[in-house]
Short mmCIF file of N, CA, C and O and ligand atoms in Angstrom, two decimals:
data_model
loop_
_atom_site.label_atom_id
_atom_site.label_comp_id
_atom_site.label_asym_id
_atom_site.label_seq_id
_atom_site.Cartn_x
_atom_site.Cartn_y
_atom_site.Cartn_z
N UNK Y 137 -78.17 63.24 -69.76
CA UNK Y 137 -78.12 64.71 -69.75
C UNK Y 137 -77.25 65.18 -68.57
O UNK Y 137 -77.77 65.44 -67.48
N UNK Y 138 -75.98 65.29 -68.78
CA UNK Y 138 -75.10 66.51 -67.90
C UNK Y 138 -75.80 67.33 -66.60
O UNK Y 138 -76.79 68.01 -66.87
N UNK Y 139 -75.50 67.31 -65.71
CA UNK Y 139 -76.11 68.23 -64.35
C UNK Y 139 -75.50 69.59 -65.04
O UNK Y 139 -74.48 69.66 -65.72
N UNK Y 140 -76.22 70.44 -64.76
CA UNK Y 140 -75.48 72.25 -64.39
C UNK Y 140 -74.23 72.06 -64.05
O UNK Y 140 -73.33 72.49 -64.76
N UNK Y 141 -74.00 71.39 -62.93
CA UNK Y 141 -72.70 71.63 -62.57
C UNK Y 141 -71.57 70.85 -63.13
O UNK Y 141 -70.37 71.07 -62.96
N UNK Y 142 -72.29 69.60 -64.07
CA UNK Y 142 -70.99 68.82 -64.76
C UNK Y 142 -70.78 70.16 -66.01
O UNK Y 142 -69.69 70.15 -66.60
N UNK Y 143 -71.66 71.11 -66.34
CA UNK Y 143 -71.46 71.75 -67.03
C UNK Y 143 -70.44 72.73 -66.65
O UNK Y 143 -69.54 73.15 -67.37
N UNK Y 144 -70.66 73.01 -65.54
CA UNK Y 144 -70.02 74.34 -64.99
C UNK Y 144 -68.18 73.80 -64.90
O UNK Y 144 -67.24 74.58 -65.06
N UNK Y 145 -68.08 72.77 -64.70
CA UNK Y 145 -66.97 71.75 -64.23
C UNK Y 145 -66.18 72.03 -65.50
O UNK Y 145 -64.97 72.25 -65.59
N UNK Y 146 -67.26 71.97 -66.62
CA UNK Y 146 -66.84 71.42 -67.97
C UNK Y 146 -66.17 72.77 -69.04
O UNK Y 146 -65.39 72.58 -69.97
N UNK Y 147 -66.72 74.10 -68.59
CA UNK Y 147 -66.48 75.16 -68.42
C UNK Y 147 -67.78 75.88 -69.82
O UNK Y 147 -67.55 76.89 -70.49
N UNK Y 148 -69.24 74.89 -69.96
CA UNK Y 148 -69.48 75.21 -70.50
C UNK Y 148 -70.86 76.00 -70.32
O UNK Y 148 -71.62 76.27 -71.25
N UNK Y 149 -71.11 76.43 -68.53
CA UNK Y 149 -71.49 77.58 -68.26
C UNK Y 149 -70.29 77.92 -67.22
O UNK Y 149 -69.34 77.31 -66.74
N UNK Y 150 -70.93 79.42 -67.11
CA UNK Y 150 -69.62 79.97 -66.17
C UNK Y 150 -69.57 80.43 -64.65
O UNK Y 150 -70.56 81.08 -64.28
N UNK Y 151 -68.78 80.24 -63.91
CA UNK Y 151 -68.61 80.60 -62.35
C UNK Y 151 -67.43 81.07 -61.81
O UNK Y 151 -66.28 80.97 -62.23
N UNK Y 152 -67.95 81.70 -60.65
CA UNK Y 152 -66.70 82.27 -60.12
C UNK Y 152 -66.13 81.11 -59.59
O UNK Y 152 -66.78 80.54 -58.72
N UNK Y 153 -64.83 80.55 -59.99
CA UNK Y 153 -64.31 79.46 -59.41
C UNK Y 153 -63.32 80.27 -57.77
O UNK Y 153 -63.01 81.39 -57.38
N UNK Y 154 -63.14 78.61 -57.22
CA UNK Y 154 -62.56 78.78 -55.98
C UNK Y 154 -61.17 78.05 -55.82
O UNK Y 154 -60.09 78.39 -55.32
N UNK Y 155 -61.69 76.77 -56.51
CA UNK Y 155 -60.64 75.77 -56.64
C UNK Y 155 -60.74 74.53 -57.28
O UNK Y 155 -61.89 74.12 -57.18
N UNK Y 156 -59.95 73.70 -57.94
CA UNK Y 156 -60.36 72.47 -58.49
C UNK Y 156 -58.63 71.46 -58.54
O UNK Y 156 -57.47 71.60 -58.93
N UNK Y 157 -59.62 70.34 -57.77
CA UNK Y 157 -58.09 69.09 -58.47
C UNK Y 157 -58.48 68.59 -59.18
O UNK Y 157 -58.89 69.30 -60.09
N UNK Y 158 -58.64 67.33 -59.34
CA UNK Y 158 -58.66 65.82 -60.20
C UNK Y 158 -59.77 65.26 -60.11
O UNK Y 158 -60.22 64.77 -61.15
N UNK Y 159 -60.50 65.15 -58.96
CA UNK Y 159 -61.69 64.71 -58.58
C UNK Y 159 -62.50 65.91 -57.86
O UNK Y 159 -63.67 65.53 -57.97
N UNK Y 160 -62.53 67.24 -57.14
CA UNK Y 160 -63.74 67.70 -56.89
C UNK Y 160 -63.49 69.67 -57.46
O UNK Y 160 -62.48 70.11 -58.01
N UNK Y 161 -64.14 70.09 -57.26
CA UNK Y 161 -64.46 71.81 -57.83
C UNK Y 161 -65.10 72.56 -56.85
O UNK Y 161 -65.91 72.00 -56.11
N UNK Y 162 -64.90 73.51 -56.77
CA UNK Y 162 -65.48 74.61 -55.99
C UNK Y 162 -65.31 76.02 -56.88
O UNK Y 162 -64.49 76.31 -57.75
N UNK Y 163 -66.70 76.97 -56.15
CA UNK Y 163 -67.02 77.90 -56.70
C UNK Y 163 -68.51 78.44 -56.18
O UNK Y 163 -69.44 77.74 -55.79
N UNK Y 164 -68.46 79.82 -56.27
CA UNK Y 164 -69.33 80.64 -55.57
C UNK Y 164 -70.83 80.39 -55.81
O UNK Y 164 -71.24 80.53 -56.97
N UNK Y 165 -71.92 79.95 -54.61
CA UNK Y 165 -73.48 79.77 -55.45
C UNK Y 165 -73.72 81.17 -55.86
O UNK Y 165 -73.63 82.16 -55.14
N UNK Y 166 -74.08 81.13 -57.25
CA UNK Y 166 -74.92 82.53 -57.61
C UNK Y 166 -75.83 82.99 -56.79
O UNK Y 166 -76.17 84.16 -56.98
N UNK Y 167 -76.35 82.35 -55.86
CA UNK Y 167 -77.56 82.98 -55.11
C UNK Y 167 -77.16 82.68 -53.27
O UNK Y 167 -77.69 81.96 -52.42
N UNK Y 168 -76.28 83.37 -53.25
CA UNK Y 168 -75.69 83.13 -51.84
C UNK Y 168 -76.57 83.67 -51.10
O UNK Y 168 -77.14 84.73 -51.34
N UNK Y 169 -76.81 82.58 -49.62
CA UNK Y 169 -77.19 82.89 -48.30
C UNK Y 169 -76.56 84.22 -47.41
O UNK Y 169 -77.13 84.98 -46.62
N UNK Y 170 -74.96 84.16 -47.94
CA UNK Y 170 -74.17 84.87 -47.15
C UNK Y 170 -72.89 85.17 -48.65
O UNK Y 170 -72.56 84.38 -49.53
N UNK Y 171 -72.44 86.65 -48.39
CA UNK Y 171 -71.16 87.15 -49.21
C UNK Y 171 -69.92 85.83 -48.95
O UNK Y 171 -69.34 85.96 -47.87
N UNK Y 172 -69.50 84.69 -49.73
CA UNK Y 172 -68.65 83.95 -49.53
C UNK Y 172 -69.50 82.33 -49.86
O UNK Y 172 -68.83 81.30 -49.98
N UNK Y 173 -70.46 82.32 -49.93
CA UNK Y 173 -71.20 80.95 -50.02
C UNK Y 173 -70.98 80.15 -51.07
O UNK Y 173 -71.55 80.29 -52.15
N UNK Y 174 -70.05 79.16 -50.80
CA UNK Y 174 -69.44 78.14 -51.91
C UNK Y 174 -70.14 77.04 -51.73
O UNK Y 174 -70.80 76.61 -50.78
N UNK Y 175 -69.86 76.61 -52.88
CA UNK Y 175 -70.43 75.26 -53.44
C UNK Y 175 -68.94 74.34 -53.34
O UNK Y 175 -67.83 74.86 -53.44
N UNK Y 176 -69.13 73.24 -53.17
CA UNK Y 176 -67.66 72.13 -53.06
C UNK Y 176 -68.28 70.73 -53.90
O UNK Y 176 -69.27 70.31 -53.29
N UNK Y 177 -68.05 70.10 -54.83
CA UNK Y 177 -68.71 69.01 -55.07
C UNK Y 177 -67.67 67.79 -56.38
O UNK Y 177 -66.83 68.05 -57.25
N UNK Y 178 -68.10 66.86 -56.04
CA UNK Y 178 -67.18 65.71 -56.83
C UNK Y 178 -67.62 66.14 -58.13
O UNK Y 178 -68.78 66.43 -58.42
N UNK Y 179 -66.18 66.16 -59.26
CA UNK Y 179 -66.51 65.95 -60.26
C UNK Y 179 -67.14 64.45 -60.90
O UNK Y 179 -67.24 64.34 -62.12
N UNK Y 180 -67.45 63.57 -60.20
CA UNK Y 180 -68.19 62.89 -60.56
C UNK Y 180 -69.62 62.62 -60.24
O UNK Y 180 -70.07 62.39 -59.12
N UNK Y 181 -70.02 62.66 -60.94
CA UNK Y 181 -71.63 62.88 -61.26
C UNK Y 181 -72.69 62.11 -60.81
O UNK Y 181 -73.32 61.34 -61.52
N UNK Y 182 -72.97 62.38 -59.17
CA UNK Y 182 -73.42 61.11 -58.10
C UNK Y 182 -74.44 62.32 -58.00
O UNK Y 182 -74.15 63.51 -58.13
N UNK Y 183 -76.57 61.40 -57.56
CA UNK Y 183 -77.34 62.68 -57.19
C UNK Y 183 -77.21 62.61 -55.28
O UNK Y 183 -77.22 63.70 -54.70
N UNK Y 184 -77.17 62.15 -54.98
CA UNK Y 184 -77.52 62.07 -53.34
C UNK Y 184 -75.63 61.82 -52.79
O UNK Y 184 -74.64 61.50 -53.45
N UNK Y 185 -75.76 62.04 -51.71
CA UNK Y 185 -74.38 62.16 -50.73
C UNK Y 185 -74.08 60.71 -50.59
O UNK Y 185 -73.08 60.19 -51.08
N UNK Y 186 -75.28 59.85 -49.71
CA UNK Y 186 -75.05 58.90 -49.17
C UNK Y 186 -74.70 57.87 -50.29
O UNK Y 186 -74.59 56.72 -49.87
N UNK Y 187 -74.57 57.99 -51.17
CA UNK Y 187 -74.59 57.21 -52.77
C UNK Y 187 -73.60 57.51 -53.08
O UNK Y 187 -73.47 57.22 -54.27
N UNK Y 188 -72.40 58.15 -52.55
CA UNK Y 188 -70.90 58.26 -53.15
C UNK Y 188 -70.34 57.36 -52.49
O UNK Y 188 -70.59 57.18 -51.30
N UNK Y 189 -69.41 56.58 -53.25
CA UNK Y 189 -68.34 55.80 -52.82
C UNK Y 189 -67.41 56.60 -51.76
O UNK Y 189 -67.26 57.80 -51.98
N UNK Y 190 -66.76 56.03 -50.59
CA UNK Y 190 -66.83 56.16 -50.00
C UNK Y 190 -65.54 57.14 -49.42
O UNK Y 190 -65.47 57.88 -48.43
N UNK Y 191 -64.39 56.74 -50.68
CA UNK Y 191 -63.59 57.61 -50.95
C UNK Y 191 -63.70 58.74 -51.04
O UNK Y 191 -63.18 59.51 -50.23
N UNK Y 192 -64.87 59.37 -52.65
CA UNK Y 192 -65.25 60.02 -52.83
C UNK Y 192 -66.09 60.73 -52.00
O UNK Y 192 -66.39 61.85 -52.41
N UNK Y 193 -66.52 60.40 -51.00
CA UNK Y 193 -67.39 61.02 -49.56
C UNK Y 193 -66.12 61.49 -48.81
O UNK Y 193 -65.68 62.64 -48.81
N UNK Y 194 -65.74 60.68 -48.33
CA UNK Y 194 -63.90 61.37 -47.75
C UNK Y 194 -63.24 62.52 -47.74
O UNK Y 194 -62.97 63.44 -46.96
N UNK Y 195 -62.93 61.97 -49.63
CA UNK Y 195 -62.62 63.60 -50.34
C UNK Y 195 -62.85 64.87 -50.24
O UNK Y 195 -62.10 65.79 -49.93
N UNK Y 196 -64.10 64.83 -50.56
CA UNK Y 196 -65.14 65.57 -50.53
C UNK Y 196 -65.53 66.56 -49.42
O UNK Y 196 -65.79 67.77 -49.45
N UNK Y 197 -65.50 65.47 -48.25
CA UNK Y 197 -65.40 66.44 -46.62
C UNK Y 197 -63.80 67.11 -46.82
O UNK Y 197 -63.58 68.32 -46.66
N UNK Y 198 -62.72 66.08 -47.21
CA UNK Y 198 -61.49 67.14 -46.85
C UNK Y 198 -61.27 68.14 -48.14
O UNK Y 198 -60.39 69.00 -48.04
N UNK Y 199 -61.69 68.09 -48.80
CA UNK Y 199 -62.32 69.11 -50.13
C UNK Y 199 -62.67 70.56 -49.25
O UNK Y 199 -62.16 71.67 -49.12
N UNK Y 200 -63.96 69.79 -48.73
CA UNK Y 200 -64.50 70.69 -48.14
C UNK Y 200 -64.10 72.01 -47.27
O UNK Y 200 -64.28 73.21 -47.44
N UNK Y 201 -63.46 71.21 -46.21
CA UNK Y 201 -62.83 71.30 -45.46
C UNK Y 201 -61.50 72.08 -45.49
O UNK Y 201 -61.05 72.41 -44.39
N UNK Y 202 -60.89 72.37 -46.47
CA UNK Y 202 -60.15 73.24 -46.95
C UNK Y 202 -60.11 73.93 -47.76
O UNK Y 202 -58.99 74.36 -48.01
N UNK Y 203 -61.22 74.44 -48.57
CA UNK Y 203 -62.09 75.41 -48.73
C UNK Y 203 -63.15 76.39 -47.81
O UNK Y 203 -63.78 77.39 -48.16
N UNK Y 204 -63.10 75.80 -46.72
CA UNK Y 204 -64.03 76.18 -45.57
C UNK Y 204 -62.83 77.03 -44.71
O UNK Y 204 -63.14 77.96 -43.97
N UNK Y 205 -61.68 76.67 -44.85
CA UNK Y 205 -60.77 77.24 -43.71
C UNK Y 205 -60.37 78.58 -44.54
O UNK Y 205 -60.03 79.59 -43.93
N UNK Y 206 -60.42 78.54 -45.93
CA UNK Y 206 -59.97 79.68 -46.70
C UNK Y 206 -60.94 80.58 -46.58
O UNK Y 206 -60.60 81.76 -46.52
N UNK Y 207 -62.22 80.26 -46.52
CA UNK Y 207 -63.40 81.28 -46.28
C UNK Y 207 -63.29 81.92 -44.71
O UNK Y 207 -63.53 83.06 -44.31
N UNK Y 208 -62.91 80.88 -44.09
CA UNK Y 208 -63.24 81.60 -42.65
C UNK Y 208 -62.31 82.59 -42.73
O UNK Y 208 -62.63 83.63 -42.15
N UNK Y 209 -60.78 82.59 -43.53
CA UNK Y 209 -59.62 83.68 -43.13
C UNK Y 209 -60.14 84.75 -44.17
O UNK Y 209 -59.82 85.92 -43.96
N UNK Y 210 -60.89 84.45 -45.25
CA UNK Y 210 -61.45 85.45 -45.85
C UNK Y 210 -62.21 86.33 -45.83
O UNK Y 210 -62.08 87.41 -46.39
N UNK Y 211 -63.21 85.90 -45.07
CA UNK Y 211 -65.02 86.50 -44.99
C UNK Y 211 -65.16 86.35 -43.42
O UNK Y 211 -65.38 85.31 -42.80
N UNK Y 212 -64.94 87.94 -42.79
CA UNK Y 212 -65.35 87.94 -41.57
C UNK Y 212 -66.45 87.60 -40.99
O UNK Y 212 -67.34 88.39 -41.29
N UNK Y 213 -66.80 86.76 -40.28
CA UNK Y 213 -67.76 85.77 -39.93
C UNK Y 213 -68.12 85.24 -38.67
O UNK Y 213 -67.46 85.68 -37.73
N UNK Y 214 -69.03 84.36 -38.38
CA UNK Y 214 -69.12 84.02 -36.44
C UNK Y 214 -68.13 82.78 -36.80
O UNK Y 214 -66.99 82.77 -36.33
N UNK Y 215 -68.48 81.94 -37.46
CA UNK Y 215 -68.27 80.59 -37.64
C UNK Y 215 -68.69 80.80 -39.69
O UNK Y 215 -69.27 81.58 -40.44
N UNK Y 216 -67.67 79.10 -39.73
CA UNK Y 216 -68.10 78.99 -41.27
C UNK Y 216 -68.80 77.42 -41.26
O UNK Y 216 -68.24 76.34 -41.08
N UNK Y 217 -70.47 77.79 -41.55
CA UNK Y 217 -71.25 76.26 -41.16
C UNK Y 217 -71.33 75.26 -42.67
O UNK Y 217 -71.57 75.88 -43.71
N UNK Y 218 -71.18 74.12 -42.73
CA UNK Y 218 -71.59 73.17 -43.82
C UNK Y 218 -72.82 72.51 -43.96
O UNK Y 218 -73.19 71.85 -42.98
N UNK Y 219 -73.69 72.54 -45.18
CA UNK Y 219 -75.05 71.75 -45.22
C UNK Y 219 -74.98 71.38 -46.62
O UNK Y 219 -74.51 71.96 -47.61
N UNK Y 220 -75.53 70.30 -46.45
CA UNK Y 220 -76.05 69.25 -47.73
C UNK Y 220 -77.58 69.18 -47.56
O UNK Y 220 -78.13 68.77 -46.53
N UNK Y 221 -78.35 69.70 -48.90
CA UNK Y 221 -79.74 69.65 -49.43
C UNK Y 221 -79.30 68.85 -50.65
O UNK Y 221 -79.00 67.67 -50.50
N UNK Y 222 -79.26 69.33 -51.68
CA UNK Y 222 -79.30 68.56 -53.11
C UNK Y 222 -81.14 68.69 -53.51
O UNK Y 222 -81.50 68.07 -54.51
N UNK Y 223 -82.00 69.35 -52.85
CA UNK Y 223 -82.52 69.20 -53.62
C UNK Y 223 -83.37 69.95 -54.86
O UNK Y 223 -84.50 69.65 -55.24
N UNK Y 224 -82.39 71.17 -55.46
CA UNK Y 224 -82.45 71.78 -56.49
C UNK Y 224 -81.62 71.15 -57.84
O UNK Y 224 -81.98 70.96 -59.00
N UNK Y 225 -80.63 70.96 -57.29
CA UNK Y 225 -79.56 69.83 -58.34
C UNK Y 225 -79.14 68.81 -58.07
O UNK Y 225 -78.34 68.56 -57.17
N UNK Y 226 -79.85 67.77 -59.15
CA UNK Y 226 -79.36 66.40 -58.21
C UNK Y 226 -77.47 66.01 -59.20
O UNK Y 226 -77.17 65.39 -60.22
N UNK Y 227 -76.68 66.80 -58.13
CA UNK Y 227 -75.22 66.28 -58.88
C UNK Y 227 -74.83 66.81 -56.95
O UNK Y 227 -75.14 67.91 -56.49
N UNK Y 228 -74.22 65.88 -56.27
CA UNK Y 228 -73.54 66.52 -55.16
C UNK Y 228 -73.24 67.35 -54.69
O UNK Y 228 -72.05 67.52 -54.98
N UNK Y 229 -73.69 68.31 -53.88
CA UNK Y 229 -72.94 69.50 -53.52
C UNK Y 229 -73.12 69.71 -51.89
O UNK Y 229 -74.07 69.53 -51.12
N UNK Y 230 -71.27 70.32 -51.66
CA UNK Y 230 -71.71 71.06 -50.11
C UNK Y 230 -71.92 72.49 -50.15
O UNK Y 230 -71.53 73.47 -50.79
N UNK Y 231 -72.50 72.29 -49.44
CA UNK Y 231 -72.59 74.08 -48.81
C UNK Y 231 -71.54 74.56 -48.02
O UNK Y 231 -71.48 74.05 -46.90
N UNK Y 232 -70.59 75.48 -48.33
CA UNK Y 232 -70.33 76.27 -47.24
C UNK Y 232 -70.20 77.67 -47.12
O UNK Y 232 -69.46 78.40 -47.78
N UNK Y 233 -71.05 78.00 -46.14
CA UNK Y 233 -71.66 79.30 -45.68
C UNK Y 233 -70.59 80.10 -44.49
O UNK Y 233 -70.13 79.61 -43.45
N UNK Y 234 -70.40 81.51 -45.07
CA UNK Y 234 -70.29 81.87 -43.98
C UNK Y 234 -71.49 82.42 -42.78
O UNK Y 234 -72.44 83.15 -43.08
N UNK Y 235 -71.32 82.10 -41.89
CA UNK Y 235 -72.70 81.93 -41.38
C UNK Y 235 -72.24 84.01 -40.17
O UNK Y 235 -71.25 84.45 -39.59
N UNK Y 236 -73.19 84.34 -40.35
CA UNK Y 236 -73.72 85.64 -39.16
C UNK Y 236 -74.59 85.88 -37.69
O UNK Y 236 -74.39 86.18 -36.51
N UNK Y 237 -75.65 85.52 -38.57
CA UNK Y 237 -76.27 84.55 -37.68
C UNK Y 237 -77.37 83.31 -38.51
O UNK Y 237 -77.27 82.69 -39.56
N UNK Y 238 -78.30 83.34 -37.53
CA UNK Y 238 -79.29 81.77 -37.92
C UNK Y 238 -80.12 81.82 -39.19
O UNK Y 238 -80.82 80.94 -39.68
N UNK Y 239 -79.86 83.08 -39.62
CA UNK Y 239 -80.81 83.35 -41.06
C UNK Y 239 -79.57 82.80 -42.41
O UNK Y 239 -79.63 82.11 -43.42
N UNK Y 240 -78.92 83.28 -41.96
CA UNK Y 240 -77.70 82.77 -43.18
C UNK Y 240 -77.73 81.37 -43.52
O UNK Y 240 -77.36 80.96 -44.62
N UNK Y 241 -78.29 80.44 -42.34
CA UNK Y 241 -78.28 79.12 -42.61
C UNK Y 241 -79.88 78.02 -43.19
O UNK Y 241 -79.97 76.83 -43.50
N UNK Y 242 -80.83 79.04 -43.14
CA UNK Y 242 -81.90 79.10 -43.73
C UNK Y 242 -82.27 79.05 -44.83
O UNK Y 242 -83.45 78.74 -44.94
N UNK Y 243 -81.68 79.26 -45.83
CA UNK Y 243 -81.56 79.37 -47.72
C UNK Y 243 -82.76 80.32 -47.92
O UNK Y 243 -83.18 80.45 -49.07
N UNK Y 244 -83.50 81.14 -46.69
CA UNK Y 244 -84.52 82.05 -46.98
C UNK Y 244 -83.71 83.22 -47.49
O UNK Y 244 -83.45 83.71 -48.59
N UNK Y 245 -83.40 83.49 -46.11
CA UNK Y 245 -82.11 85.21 -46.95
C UNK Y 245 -81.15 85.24 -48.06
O UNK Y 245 -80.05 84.73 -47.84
N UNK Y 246 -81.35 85.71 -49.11
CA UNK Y 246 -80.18 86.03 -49.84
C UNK Y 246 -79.80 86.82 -50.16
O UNK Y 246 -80.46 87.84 -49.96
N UNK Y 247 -78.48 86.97 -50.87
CA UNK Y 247 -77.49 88.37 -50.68
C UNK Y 247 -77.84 88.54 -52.47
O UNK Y 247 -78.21 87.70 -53.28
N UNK Y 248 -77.57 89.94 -52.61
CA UNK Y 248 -77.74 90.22 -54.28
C UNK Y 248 -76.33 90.91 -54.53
O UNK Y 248 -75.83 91.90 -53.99
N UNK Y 249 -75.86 90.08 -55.52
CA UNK Y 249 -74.34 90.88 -55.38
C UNK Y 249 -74.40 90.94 -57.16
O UNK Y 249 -75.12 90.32 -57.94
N UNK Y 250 -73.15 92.09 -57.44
CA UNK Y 250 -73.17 92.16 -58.73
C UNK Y 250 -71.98 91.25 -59.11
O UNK Y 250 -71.32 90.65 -58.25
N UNK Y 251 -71.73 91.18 -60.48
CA UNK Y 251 -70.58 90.21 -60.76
C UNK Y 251 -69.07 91.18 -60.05
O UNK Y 251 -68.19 90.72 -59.31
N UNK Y 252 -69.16 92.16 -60.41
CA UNK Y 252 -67.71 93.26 -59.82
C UNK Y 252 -67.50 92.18 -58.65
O UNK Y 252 -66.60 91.35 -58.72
N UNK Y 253 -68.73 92.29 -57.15
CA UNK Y 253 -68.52 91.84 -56.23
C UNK Y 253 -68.19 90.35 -56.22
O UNK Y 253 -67.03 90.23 -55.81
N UNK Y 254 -68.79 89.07 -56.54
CA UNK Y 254 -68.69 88.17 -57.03
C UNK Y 254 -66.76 87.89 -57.31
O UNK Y 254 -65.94 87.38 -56.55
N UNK Y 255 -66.62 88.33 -58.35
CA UNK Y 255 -65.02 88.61 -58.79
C UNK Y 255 -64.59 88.53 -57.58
O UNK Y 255 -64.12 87.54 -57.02
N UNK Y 256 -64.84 90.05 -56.99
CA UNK Y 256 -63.39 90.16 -55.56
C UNK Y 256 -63.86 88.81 -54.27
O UNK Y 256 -63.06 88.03 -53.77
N UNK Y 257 -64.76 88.86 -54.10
CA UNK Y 257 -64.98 87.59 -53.29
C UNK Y 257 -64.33 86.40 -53.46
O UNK Y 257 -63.74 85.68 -52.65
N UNK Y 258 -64.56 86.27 -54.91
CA UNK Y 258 -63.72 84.81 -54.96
C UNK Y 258 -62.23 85.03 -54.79
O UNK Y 258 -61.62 84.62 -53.81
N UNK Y 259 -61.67 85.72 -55.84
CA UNK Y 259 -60.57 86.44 -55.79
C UNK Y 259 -59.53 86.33 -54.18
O UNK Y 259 -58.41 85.87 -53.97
N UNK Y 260 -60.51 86.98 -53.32
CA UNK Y 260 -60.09 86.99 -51.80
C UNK Y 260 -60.34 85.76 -50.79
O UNK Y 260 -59.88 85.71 -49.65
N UNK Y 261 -61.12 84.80 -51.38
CA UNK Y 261 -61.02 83.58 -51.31
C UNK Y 261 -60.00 82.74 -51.43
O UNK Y 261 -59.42 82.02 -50.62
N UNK Y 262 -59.83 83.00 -52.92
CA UNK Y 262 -58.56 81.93 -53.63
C UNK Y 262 -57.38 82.24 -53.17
O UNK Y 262 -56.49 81.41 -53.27
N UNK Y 263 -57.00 84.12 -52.25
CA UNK Y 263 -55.73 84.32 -52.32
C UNK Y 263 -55.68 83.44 -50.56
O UNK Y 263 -54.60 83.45 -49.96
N UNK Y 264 -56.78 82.82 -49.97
CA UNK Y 264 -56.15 82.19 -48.57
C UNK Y 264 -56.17 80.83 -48.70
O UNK Y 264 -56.23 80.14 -47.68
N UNK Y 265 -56.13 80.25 -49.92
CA UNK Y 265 -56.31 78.86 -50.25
C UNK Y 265 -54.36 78.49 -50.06
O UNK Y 265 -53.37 78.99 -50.59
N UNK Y 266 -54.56 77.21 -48.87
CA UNK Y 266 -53.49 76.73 -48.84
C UNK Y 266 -52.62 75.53 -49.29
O UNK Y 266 -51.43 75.49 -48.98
P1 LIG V 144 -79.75 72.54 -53.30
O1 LIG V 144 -79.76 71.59 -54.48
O2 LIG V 144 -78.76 72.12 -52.24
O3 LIG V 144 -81.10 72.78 -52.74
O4 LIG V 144 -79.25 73.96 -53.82
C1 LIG V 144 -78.59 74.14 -55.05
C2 LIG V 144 -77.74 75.40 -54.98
O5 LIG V 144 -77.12 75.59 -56.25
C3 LIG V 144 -78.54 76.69 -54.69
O6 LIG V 144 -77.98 77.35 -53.56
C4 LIG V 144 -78.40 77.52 -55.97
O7 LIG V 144 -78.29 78.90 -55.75
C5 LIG V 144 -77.13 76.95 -56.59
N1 LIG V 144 -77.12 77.02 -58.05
C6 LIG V 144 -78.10 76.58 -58.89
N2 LIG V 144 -77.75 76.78 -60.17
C7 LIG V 144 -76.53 77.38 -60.15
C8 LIG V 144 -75.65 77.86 -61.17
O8 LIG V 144 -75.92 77.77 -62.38
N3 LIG V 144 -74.48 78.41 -60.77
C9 LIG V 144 -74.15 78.53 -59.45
N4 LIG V 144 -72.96 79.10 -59.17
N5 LIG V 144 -74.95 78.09 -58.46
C10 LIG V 144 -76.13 77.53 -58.80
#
């Protein structure tokens, strides 16, 4: 059975995308900590971090990692922080948050945005992707 997100990958639920190559995808969590809170994760279908080959762990940070620099020029912010849980979906994923302060990094607070907002977020995301 397919994760959510091999679905989402697959385009057969839907997300605000951010970015995608060959091997990983990004795109906005529906239930963001903070306005900008992406998801980054291998299109291949691993449940835990430490269980990716090692490439694919690599990737993944510089995946990350340049998706994280597009948020920071996007979403005015203190800092833009990264966390790995996995444990709502077991298919890989990073977090990256723009962080405000220490509640943003908590997964207690969340933001309620409508899709309009959603749209321009990503939108203003994708236009600092380099
Ligand atoms: P974790 O597994 O690290 O605890 O959290 C999973 C994350 O995936 C949560 O932040 C949750 O909001 C997000 N999430 C769960 N289902 C969906 C979905 O269908 N679409 C999107 N965009 N995000 C999701």
């Amino acid at each position: 059975m397919p994760t959510i997100f091999t679905k989402i990958i697959n385009g057969e639920i839907p997300c605000y995308k951010i970015a995608e190559d060959d091997d990983f995808f990004a795109f906005l969590d529906i239930n963001p900590n903070a306005i900008g809170h992406t998801l980054c994760i291998p299109k291949k279908e691993v449940n835990k971090i430490l269980d990716l080959d090692e490439p694919t762990y690599m990737g993944l940070m510089a995946f990350s990692r340049k998706i994280g620099k597009a948020i920071e020029a996007a979403i005015p912010c203190e800092r833009v922080g990264m966390t790995i849980i996995g444990l709502e979906v077991p298919h890989v994923h990073v977090h990256v948050i723009p962080l405000h302060t220490m509640k943003n990094a908590t997964f207690q607070h969340k933001e309620k945005l409508e899709p309009k907002e959603f749209k321009e977020i990503a939108i203003s995301i994708r236009a600092k992707l380099k």
